[in-house]
Amino acid sequence: MKPCIIAALLHCMATVASAATGRVVGVSDGDTITVLTAAQERLRIRLAEIDAPESAQAFGARAKQSLSGICFGKTATFTRASTDRYGRVVSRVYCDGVDAQTHQVENGLAWVYDQYVQDRSLYRIQRQAQRDKRGLWSDPRPIAPWNFRRHGS
């Protein structure tokens, strides 16, 4: 086998081995959930690789509603890959088997977060959402959340 294939397989095996689960007991916005683990630990989890509109931003409420629809009350599978400056676990999240990141991007309710993206296929999904003018892409001039946070509007 080629070294790159072996490395990819090892990465996948490590990810599966370190996966954790919990029940989603809260959704803060379009890219943040709260999970209660079997050990009764409450974890705030920031969905990796995407950035959803802020609550005060256009499509912010719809992004939260969308994430709630696929995750709230369901079992989330995630890895404790890293922690952000706010103490949230940053991870790819699957709610009852649904890839939450892909779902949000596909429905035009989150941007691919260029600075942190690893799954390059998210760009193809985002381009399709843009072409179809889904969600925030129906706005002729959508403002990326990182710009909204920086400029306050």
PDB file of C-alpha atoms in Angstrom:
ATOM      1  CA  MET A   1       0.000   0.000   0.000  1.00  0.00           C
ATOM      2  CA  LYS A   2       1.113   3.560  -0.681  1.00  0.00           C
ATOM      3  CA  PRO A   3       2.256   5.618   2.336  1.00  0.00           C
ATOM      4  CA  CYS A   4      -0.513   8.222   1.835  1.00  0.00           C
ATOM      5  CA  ILE A   5      -3.206   5.511   1.909  1.00  0.00           C
ATOM      6  CA  ILE A   6      -1.720   3.979   5.045  1.00  0.00           C
ATOM      7  CA  ALA A   7      -1.580   7.413   6.727  1.00  0.00           C
ATOM      8  CA  ALA A   8      -5.224   8.077   5.820  1.00  0.00           C
ATOM      9  CA  LEU A   9      -6.295   4.691   7.214  1.00  0.00           C
ATOM     10  CA  LEU A  10      -4.396   5.282  10.441  1.00  0.00           C
ATOM     11  CA  HIS A  11      -6.018   8.720  10.796  1.00  0.00           C
ATOM     12  CA  CYS A  12      -9.488   7.220  10.302  1.00  0.00           C
ATOM     13  CA  MET A  13      -8.799   4.453  12.803  1.00  0.00           C
ATOM     14  CA  ALA A  14      -7.537   6.974  15.378  1.00  0.00           C
ATOM     15  CA  THR A  15     -10.623   9.126  14.861  1.00  0.00           C
ATOM     16  CA  VAL A  16     -12.988   6.185  15.298  1.00  0.00           C
ATOM     17  CA  ALA A  17     -11.076   4.986  18.351  1.00  0.00           C
ATOM     18  CA  SER A  18     -11.330   8.365  20.079  1.00  0.00           C
ATOM     19  CA  ALA A  19     -14.994   9.013  19.227  1.00  0.00           C
ATOM     20  CA  ALA A  20     -17.328   9.886  22.074  1.00  0.00           C
ATOM     21  CA  THR A  21     -21.103  10.158  22.230  1.00  0.00           C
ATOM     22  CA  GLY A  22     -23.690  12.073  24.174  1.00  0.00           C
ATOM     23  CA  ARG A  23     -27.249  13.315  24.039  1.00  0.00           C
ATOM     24  CA  VAL A  24     -27.693  16.815  22.579  1.00  0.00           C
ATOM     25  CA  VAL A  25     -29.384  18.860  25.313  1.00  0.00           C
ATOM     26  CA  GLY A  26     -28.865  22.316  23.850  1.00  0.00           C
ATOM     27  CA  VAL A  27     -28.236  24.215  20.638  1.00  0.00           C
ATOM     28  CA  SER A  28     -26.722  27.675  21.124  1.00  0.00           C
ATOM     29  CA  ASP A  29     -26.559  28.720  17.475  1.00  0.00           C
ATOM     30  CA  GLY A  30     -25.949  27.273  14.032  1.00  0.00           C
ATOM     31  CA  ASP A  31     -22.582  25.766  14.918  1.00  0.00           C
ATOM     32  CA  THR A  32     -22.580  25.094  18.672  1.00  0.00           C
ATOM     33  CA  ILE A  33     -24.315  22.352  20.649  1.00  0.00           C
ATOM     34  CA  THR A  34     -24.291  21.162  24.262  1.00  0.00           C
ATOM     35  CA  VAL A  35     -23.961  17.434  24.847  1.00  0.00           C
ATOM     36  CA  LEU A  36     -24.558  15.413  28.002  1.00  0.00           C
ATOM     37  CA  THR A  37     -22.277  12.384  28.037  1.00  0.00           C
ATOM     38  CA  ALA A  38     -23.003   9.041  29.703  1.00  0.00           C
ATOM     39  CA  ALA A  39     -20.727  10.211  32.544  1.00  0.00           C
ATOM     40  CA  GLN A  40     -23.100  13.198  33.004  1.00  0.00           C
ATOM     41  CA  GLU A  41     -20.457  15.607  31.713  1.00  0.00           C
ATOM     42  CA  ARG A  42     -21.885  18.651  29.895  1.00  0.00           C
ATOM     43  CA  LEU A  43     -19.738  19.614  26.937  1.00  0.00           C
ATOM     44  CA  ARG A  44     -20.142  22.595  24.647  1.00  0.00           C
ATOM     45  CA  ILE A  45     -19.113  21.515  21.172  1.00  0.00           C
ATOM     46  CA  ARG A  46     -18.250  23.850  18.310  1.00  0.00           C
ATOM     47  CA  LEU A  47     -18.780  22.222  14.912  1.00  0.00           C
ATOM     48  CA  ALA A  48     -15.411  22.077  13.172  1.00  0.00           C
ATOM     49  CA  GLU A  49     -14.680  23.452   9.713  1.00  0.00           C
ATOM     50  CA  ILE A  50     -17.769  25.657   9.384  1.00  0.00           C
ATOM     51  CA  ASP A  51     -18.942  29.034  10.641  1.00  0.00           C
ATOM     52  CA  ALA A  52     -22.660  29.757  10.874  1.00  0.00           C
ATOM     53  CA  PRO A  53     -24.239  33.220  10.941  1.00  0.00           C
ATOM     54  CA  GLU A  54     -24.278  34.887  14.346  1.00  0.00           C
ATOM     55  CA  SER A  55     -27.623  35.013  16.187  1.00  0.00           C
ATOM     56  CA  ALA A  56     -28.036  38.740  15.456  1.00  0.00           C
ATOM     57  CA  GLN A  57     -27.120  38.219  11.816  1.00  0.00           C
ATOM     58  CA  ALA A  58     -29.402  37.419   8.864  1.00  0.00           C
ATOM     59  CA  PHE A  59     -30.053  33.665   8.789  1.00  0.00           C
ATOM     60  CA  GLY A  60     -28.706  33.237  12.338  1.00  0.00           C
ATOM     61  CA  ALA A  61     -32.047  32.042  13.713  1.00  0.00           C
ATOM     62  CA  ARG A  62     -32.605  29.728  10.725  1.00  0.00           C
ATOM     63  CA  ALA A  63     -29.132  28.223  11.160  1.00  0.00           C
ATOM     64  CA  LYS A  64     -29.876  27.479  14.827  1.00  0.00           C
ATOM     65  CA  GLN A  65     -33.286  26.033  13.938  1.00  0.00           C
ATOM     66  CA  SER A  66     -31.714  23.806  11.268  1.00  0.00           C
ATOM     67  CA  LEU A  67     -29.057  22.453  13.641  1.00  0.00           C
ATOM     68  CA  SER A  68     -31.712  21.894  16.316  1.00  0.00           C
ATOM     69  CA  GLY A  69     -33.800  19.949  13.832  1.00  0.00           C
ATOM     70  CA  ILE A  70     -31.091  17.409  13.143  1.00  0.00           C
ATOM     71  CA  CYS A  71     -29.394  17.298  16.553  1.00  0.00           C
ATOM     72  CA  PHE A  72     -31.560  18.309  19.518  1.00  0.00           C
ATOM     73  CA  GLY A  73     -32.498  15.340  21.683  1.00  0.00           C
ATOM     74  CA  LYS A  74     -30.451  12.999  19.536  1.00  0.00           C
ATOM     75  CA  THR A  75     -27.190  11.148  20.023  1.00  0.00           C
ATOM     76  CA  ALA A  76     -24.136  13.079  18.846  1.00  0.00           C
ATOM     77  CA  THR A  77     -20.886  11.357  17.973  1.00  0.00           C
ATOM     78  CA  PHE A  78     -17.767  13.513  18.145  1.00  0.00           C
ATOM     79  CA  THR A  79     -14.058  13.505  18.932  1.00  0.00           C
ATOM     80  CA  ARG A  80     -12.270  15.684  21.425  1.00  0.00           C
ATOM     81  CA  ALA A  81      -9.795  16.915  18.817  1.00  0.00           C
ATOM     82  CA  SER A  82      -9.140  20.377  20.230  1.00  0.00           C
ATOM     83  CA  THR A  83     -10.534  23.113  22.446  1.00  0.00           C
ATOM     84  CA  ASP A  84     -11.149  26.689  21.324  1.00  0.00           C
ATOM     85  CA  ARG A  85     -10.416  29.880  23.266  1.00  0.00           C
ATOM     86  CA  TYR A  86     -13.934  29.756  24.774  1.00  0.00           C
ATOM     87  CA  GLY A  87     -13.400  26.267  26.212  1.00  0.00           C
ATOM     88  CA  ARG A  88     -15.584  24.508  23.647  1.00  0.00           C
ATOM     89  CA  VAL A  89     -14.585  21.159  22.185  1.00  0.00           C
ATOM     90  CA  VAL A  90     -14.047  21.628  18.436  1.00  0.00           C
ATOM     91  CA  SER A  91     -15.071  18.541  16.500  1.00  0.00           C
ATOM     92  CA  ARG A  92     -16.800  17.062  13.497  1.00  0.00           C
ATOM     93  CA  VAL A  93     -20.250  16.134  14.796  1.00  0.00           C
ATOM     94  CA  TYR A  94     -22.665  13.457  13.626  1.00  0.00           C
ATOM     95  CA  CYS A  95     -26.195  13.494  15.042  1.00  0.00           C
ATOM     96  CA  ASP A  96     -27.840  10.093  14.710  1.00  0.00           C
ATOM     97  CA  GLY A  97     -25.463   9.506  11.799  1.00  0.00           C
ATOM     98  CA  VAL A  98     -26.117  12.831  10.023  1.00  0.00           C
ATOM     99  CA  ASP A  99     -22.980  14.898   9.357  1.00  0.00           C
ATOM    100  CA  ALA A 100     -24.009  18.203  10.963  1.00  0.00           C
ATOM    101  CA  GLN A 101     -21.332  20.274   9.201  1.00  0.00           C
ATOM    102  CA  THR A 102     -22.296  19.032   5.748  1.00  0.00           C
ATOM    103  CA  HIS A 103     -25.985  19.530   6.546  1.00  0.00           C
ATOM    104  CA  GLN A 104     -25.488  23.177   7.512  1.00  0.00           C
ATOM    105  CA  VAL A 105     -23.328  24.001   4.478  1.00  0.00           C
ATOM    106  CA  GLU A 106     -25.615  22.091   2.100  1.00  0.00           C
ATOM    107  CA  ASN A 107     -28.627  24.082   3.275  1.00  0.00           C
ATOM    108  CA  GLY A 108     -26.857  27.415   2.961  1.00  0.00           C
ATOM    109  CA  LEU A 109     -26.770  27.954   6.710  1.00  0.00           C
ATOM    110  CA  ALA A 110     -23.013  28.032   7.239  1.00  0.00           C
ATOM    111  CA  TRP A 111     -19.849  28.958   5.422  1.00  0.00           C
ATOM    112  CA  VAL A 112     -16.898  26.659   5.011  1.00  0.00           C
ATOM    113  CA  TYR A 113     -14.409  28.139   7.495  1.00  0.00           C
ATOM    114  CA  ASP A 114     -11.366  28.588   5.233  1.00  0.00           C
ATOM    115  CA  GLN A 115      -8.977  29.033   8.131  1.00  0.00           C
ATOM    116  CA  TYR A 116      -9.827  25.646   9.655  1.00  0.00           C
ATOM    117  CA  VAL A 117     -11.244  23.450   6.884  1.00  0.00           C
ATOM    118  CA  GLN A 118      -9.773  19.983   6.388  1.00  0.00           C
ATOM    119  CA  ASP A 119     -12.578  18.305   4.447  1.00  0.00           C
ATOM    120  CA  ARG A 120     -12.146  20.002   1.071  1.00  0.00           C
ATOM    121  CA  SER A 121     -15.370  18.370  -0.233  1.00  0.00           C
ATOM    122  CA  LEU A 122     -17.267  20.965   1.804  1.00  0.00           C
ATOM    123  CA  TYR A 123     -16.272  23.560  -0.819  1.00  0.00           C
ATOM    124  CA  ARG A 124     -18.099  21.631  -3.556  1.00  0.00           C
ATOM    125  CA  ILE A 125     -21.180  21.431  -1.338  1.00  0.00           C
ATOM    126  CA  GLN A 126     -20.978  25.162  -0.599  1.00  0.00           C
ATOM    127  CA  ARG A 127     -20.654  26.038  -4.313  1.00  0.00           C
ATOM    128  CA  GLN A 128     -23.822  24.013  -5.031  1.00  0.00           C
ATOM    129  CA  ALA A 129     -25.712  25.815  -2.246  1.00  0.00           C
ATOM    130  CA  GLN A 130     -24.533  29.135  -3.722  1.00  0.00           C
ATOM    131  CA  ARG A 131     -25.661  28.147  -7.244  1.00  0.00           C
ATOM    132  CA  ASP A 132     -29.050  27.069  -5.877  1.00  0.00           C
ATOM    133  CA  LYS A 133     -29.300  30.248  -3.739  1.00  0.00           C
ATOM    134  CA  ARG A 134     -30.122  28.198  -0.644  1.00  0.00           C
ATOM    135  CA  GLY A 135     -30.327  29.894   2.734  1.00  0.00           C
ATOM    136  CA  LEU A 136     -27.889  32.760   3.195  1.00  0.00           C
ATOM    137  CA  TRP A 137     -26.883  32.498  -0.478  1.00  0.00           C
ATOM    138  CA  SER A 138     -30.309  33.935  -1.384  1.00  0.00           C
ATOM    139  CA  ASP A 139     -28.984  37.231  -0.007  1.00  0.00           C
ATOM    140  CA  PRO A 140     -27.254  39.170  -2.789  1.00  0.00           C
ATOM    141  CA  ARG A 141     -24.486  40.244  -0.376  1.00  0.00           C
ATOM    142  CA  PRO A 142     -24.174  37.791   2.522  1.00  0.00           C
ATOM    143  CA  ILE A 143     -21.750  38.781   5.261  1.00  0.00           C
ATOM    144  CA  ALA A 144     -19.445  36.066   6.541  1.00  0.00           C
ATOM    145  CA  PRO A 145     -19.705  35.634  10.333  1.00  0.00           C
ATOM    146  CA  TRP A 146     -16.001  36.371  10.861  1.00  0.00           C
ATOM    147  CA  ASN A 147     -16.507  39.754   9.125  1.00  0.00           C
ATOM    148  CA  PHE A 148     -19.722  40.379  11.063  1.00  0.00           C
ATOM    149  CA  ARG A 149     -17.898  39.749  14.351  1.00  0.00           C
ATOM    150  CA  ARG A 150     -14.992  41.966  13.334  1.00  0.00           C
ATOM    151  CA  HIS A 151     -17.119  44.891  12.163  1.00  0.00           C
ATOM    152  CA  GLY A 152     -20.251  44.420  14.245  1.00  0.00           C
ATOM    153  CA  SER A 153     -22.583  44.412  11.223  1.00  0.00           C
TER     154      SER A 153
END
